[in-house]
Amino acid sequence: MTLKSMILTAALALAAGTAGAETFEIQLRNKGEAGMMVFQPSFVTAQPGDVIHFVPVDKGHNVESIEGMLPEGVEAFKTNFDEEFTLTVEAEGLYGVKCTPHYALGMVALIQVGAATNLEAAQAVKQKGKARGRFQELLAQVQ
């Protein structure tokens, strides 16, 4: 995490009233530990009130929620390309995330916040291309 990212994350946490919350950084990469076009890490276990900070390390990526893969009452989100994004997770459940242009290439992530209250709904979402296999691996990590 860069100093600029750390300062931004801390400022956003304070502004959101989440100073005691844990902050997780997810990088958007062309190449990472799990292969090409990845969120790194691609699975995060968080608690309500925690902060997820998405950082585009490489150009050409964005963050978008996946329809059917958000806890009830959570609003969908979508960023512009090459834009940092901070998400404070309040509701328990699974948050499915994709990079819009690289979704079929498997550029997806899963965030578990507390109990996986929407596991069946998340499993029922039809995934495209390599995202299907990656989500099988990610959903297998849900506790």
Short mmCIF file of C-alpha atoms in Angstrom, two decimals:
data_model
loop_
_atom_site.label_atom_id
_atom_site.label_comp_id
_atom_site.label_asym_id
_atom_site.label_seq_id
_atom_site.Cartn_x
_atom_site.Cartn_y
_atom_site.Cartn_z
CA MET A 1 0.00 0.00 0.00
CA THR A 2 1.42 3.36 -0.95
CA LEU A 3 1.63 6.21 1.54
CA LYS A 4 -0.99 8.10 -0.48
CA SER A 5 -3.34 5.10 -0.32
CA MET A 6 -2.78 4.69 3.41
CA ILE A 7 -3.56 8.36 4.09
CA LEU A 8 -6.65 8.26 1.86
CA THR A 9 -7.90 5.06 3.49
CA ALA A 10 -7.37 6.47 7.00
CA ALA A 11 -9.13 9.73 6.09
CA LEU A 12 -12.06 7.87 4.56
CA ALA A 13 -12.32 5.58 7.58
CA LEU A 14 -12.39 8.55 9.94
CA ALA A 15 -14.97 10.35 7.80
CA ALA A 16 -17.13 7.24 7.73
CA GLY A 17 -16.82 6.74 11.48
CA THR A 18 -14.96 3.46 11.08
CA ALA A 19 -11.68 4.38 12.78
CA GLY A 20 -11.66 1.11 14.74
CA ALA A 21 -12.51 -1.00 11.71
CA GLU A 22 -10.02 -3.14 9.87
CA THR A 23 -8.99 -2.00 6.39
CA PHE A 24 -8.26 -4.46 3.59
CA GLU A 25 -6.52 -3.51 0.34
CA ILE A 26 -7.43 -5.35 -2.84
CA GLN A 27 -5.22 -4.63 -5.83
CA LEU A 28 -6.43 -4.76 -9.43
CA ARG A 29 -3.65 -6.33 -11.49
CA ASN A 30 -2.93 -7.51 -15.01
CA LYS A 31 -0.81 -10.30 -13.53
CA GLY A 32 -0.76 -11.58 -9.97
CA GLU A 33 -0.19 -14.64 -7.82
CA ALA A 34 -3.31 -16.36 -9.22
CA GLY A 35 -2.56 -15.62 -12.90
CA MET A 36 -3.67 -12.97 -15.37
CA MET A 37 -6.35 -10.31 -14.78
CA VAL A 38 -6.85 -10.67 -11.03
CA PHE A 39 -7.99 -8.99 -7.87
CA GLN A 40 -5.28 -9.65 -5.29
CA PRO A 41 -6.36 -11.00 -2.88
CA SER A 42 -9.48 -12.34 -4.52
CA PHE A 43 -11.09 -13.54 -1.26
CA VAL A 44 -11.40 -11.44 1.88
CA THR A 45 -13.08 -12.28 5.19
CA ALA A 46 -14.26 -9.10 6.89
CA GLN A 47 -16.63 -7.97 9.62
CA PRO A 48 -19.42 -5.38 9.49
CA GLY A 49 -17.90 -1.90 9.56
CA ASP A 50 -14.63 -2.96 7.93
CA VAL A 51 -13.28 -1.05 4.96
CA ILE A 52 -12.31 -2.57 1.61
CA HIS A 53 -10.00 -0.35 -0.44
CA PHE A 54 -9.62 -1.27 -4.14
CA VAL A 55 -6.41 0.00 -5.74
CA PRO A 56 -5.85 -0.26 -9.52
CA VAL A 57 -2.16 -1.16 -9.77
CA ASP A 58 -2.39 -1.59 -13.55
CA LYS A 59 -4.46 0.53 -15.95
CA GLY A 60 -7.73 -0.49 -17.58
CA HIS A 61 -9.59 -1.93 -14.57
CA ASN A 62 -12.66 -1.00 -12.56
CA VAL A 63 -14.77 -2.40 -9.72
CA GLU A 64 -18.40 -3.41 -10.17
CA SER A 65 -20.76 -5.40 -7.96
CA ILE A 66 -22.29 -8.50 -9.50
CA GLU A 67 -26.08 -8.61 -9.70
CA GLY A 68 -27.43 -11.23 -7.31
CA MET A 69 -24.21 -11.34 -5.29
CA LEU A 70 -24.81 -8.63 -2.68
CA PRO A 71 -26.47 -8.91 0.72
CA GLU A 72 -30.05 -7.72 0.88
CA GLY A 73 -30.32 -3.95 1.06
CA VAL A 74 -26.81 -3.22 -0.26
CA GLU A 75 -26.77 -0.86 -3.23
CA ALA A 76 -24.98 -1.90 -6.41
CA PHE A 77 -21.78 -0.03 -7.25
CA LYS A 78 -19.59 0.56 -10.29
CA THR A 79 -16.48 2.71 -10.62
CA ASN A 80 -14.79 4.41 -13.52
CA PHE A 81 -11.64 2.86 -14.94
CA ASP A 82 -8.37 3.38 -13.05
CA GLU A 83 -10.20 4.81 -10.03
CA GLU A 84 -9.49 3.86 -6.42
CA PHE A 85 -12.63 2.80 -4.57
CA THR A 86 -13.39 2.42 -0.89
CA LEU A 87 -16.29 0.28 0.27
CA THR A 88 -17.38 0.16 3.90
CA VAL A 89 -19.14 -3.18 4.34
CA GLU A 90 -22.01 -2.91 6.82
CA ALA A 91 -24.33 -5.81 5.96
CA GLU A 92 -23.39 -9.43 6.60
CA GLY A 93 -23.19 -11.67 3.56
CA LEU A 94 -21.24 -12.20 0.36
CA TYR A 95 -20.21 -9.37 -1.95
CA GLY A 96 -19.38 -10.51 -5.49
CA VAL A 97 -17.15 -8.12 -7.42
CA LYS A 98 -15.89 -8.01 -11.00
CA CYS A 99 -13.77 -5.91 -13.31
CA THR A 100 -16.25 -5.15 -16.09
CA PRO A 101 -14.00 -5.57 -19.16
CA HIS A 102 -12.15 -8.60 -17.74
CA TYR A 103 -15.06 -10.44 -16.13
CA ALA A 104 -15.14 -13.29 -18.66
CA LEU A 105 -11.36 -13.62 -18.19
CA GLY A 106 -12.03 -14.43 -14.53
CA MET A 107 -11.22 -11.08 -12.91
CA VAL A 108 -13.52 -11.48 -9.91
CA ALA A 109 -13.36 -11.26 -6.13
CA LEU A 110 -15.51 -12.38 -3.23
CA ILE A 111 -15.80 -10.63 0.12
CA GLN A 112 -17.40 -12.47 3.02
CA VAL A 113 -18.71 -10.15 5.73
CA GLY A 114 -19.69 -12.03 8.87
CA ALA A 115 -22.12 -14.87 8.14
CA ALA A 116 -22.70 -15.80 4.49
CA THR A 117 -26.40 -14.91 4.64
CA ASN A 118 -26.82 -14.93 0.84
CA LEU A 119 -24.73 -18.01 -0.01
CA GLU A 120 -27.48 -19.83 -1.94
CA ALA A 121 -28.31 -16.73 -3.99
CA ALA A 122 -24.61 -16.13 -4.75
CA GLN A 123 -24.14 -19.75 -5.83
CA ALA A 124 -27.15 -19.48 -8.16
CA VAL A 125 -25.71 -16.56 -10.16
CA LYS A 126 -24.63 -17.71 -13.63
CA GLN A 127 -21.02 -16.70 -14.27
CA LYS A 128 -19.31 -16.09 -17.61
CA GLY A 129 -16.17 -17.71 -19.00
CA LYS A 130 -13.29 -18.17 -16.56
CA ALA A 131 -15.25 -16.34 -13.85
CA ARG A 132 -17.27 -19.55 -13.42
CA GLY A 133 -14.22 -21.57 -12.33
CA ARG A 134 -12.77 -18.80 -10.20
CA PHE A 135 -16.06 -18.35 -8.34
CA GLN A 136 -16.22 -22.09 -7.66
CA GLU A 137 -12.84 -21.77 -5.95
CA LEU A 138 -13.84 -18.62 -4.07
CA LEU A 139 -17.20 -19.96 -2.91
CA ALA A 140 -15.43 -23.07 -1.61
CA GLN A 141 -13.58 -20.78 0.85
CA VAL A 142 -16.80 -19.45 2.42
CA GLN A 143 -17.23 -20.46 6.04
#
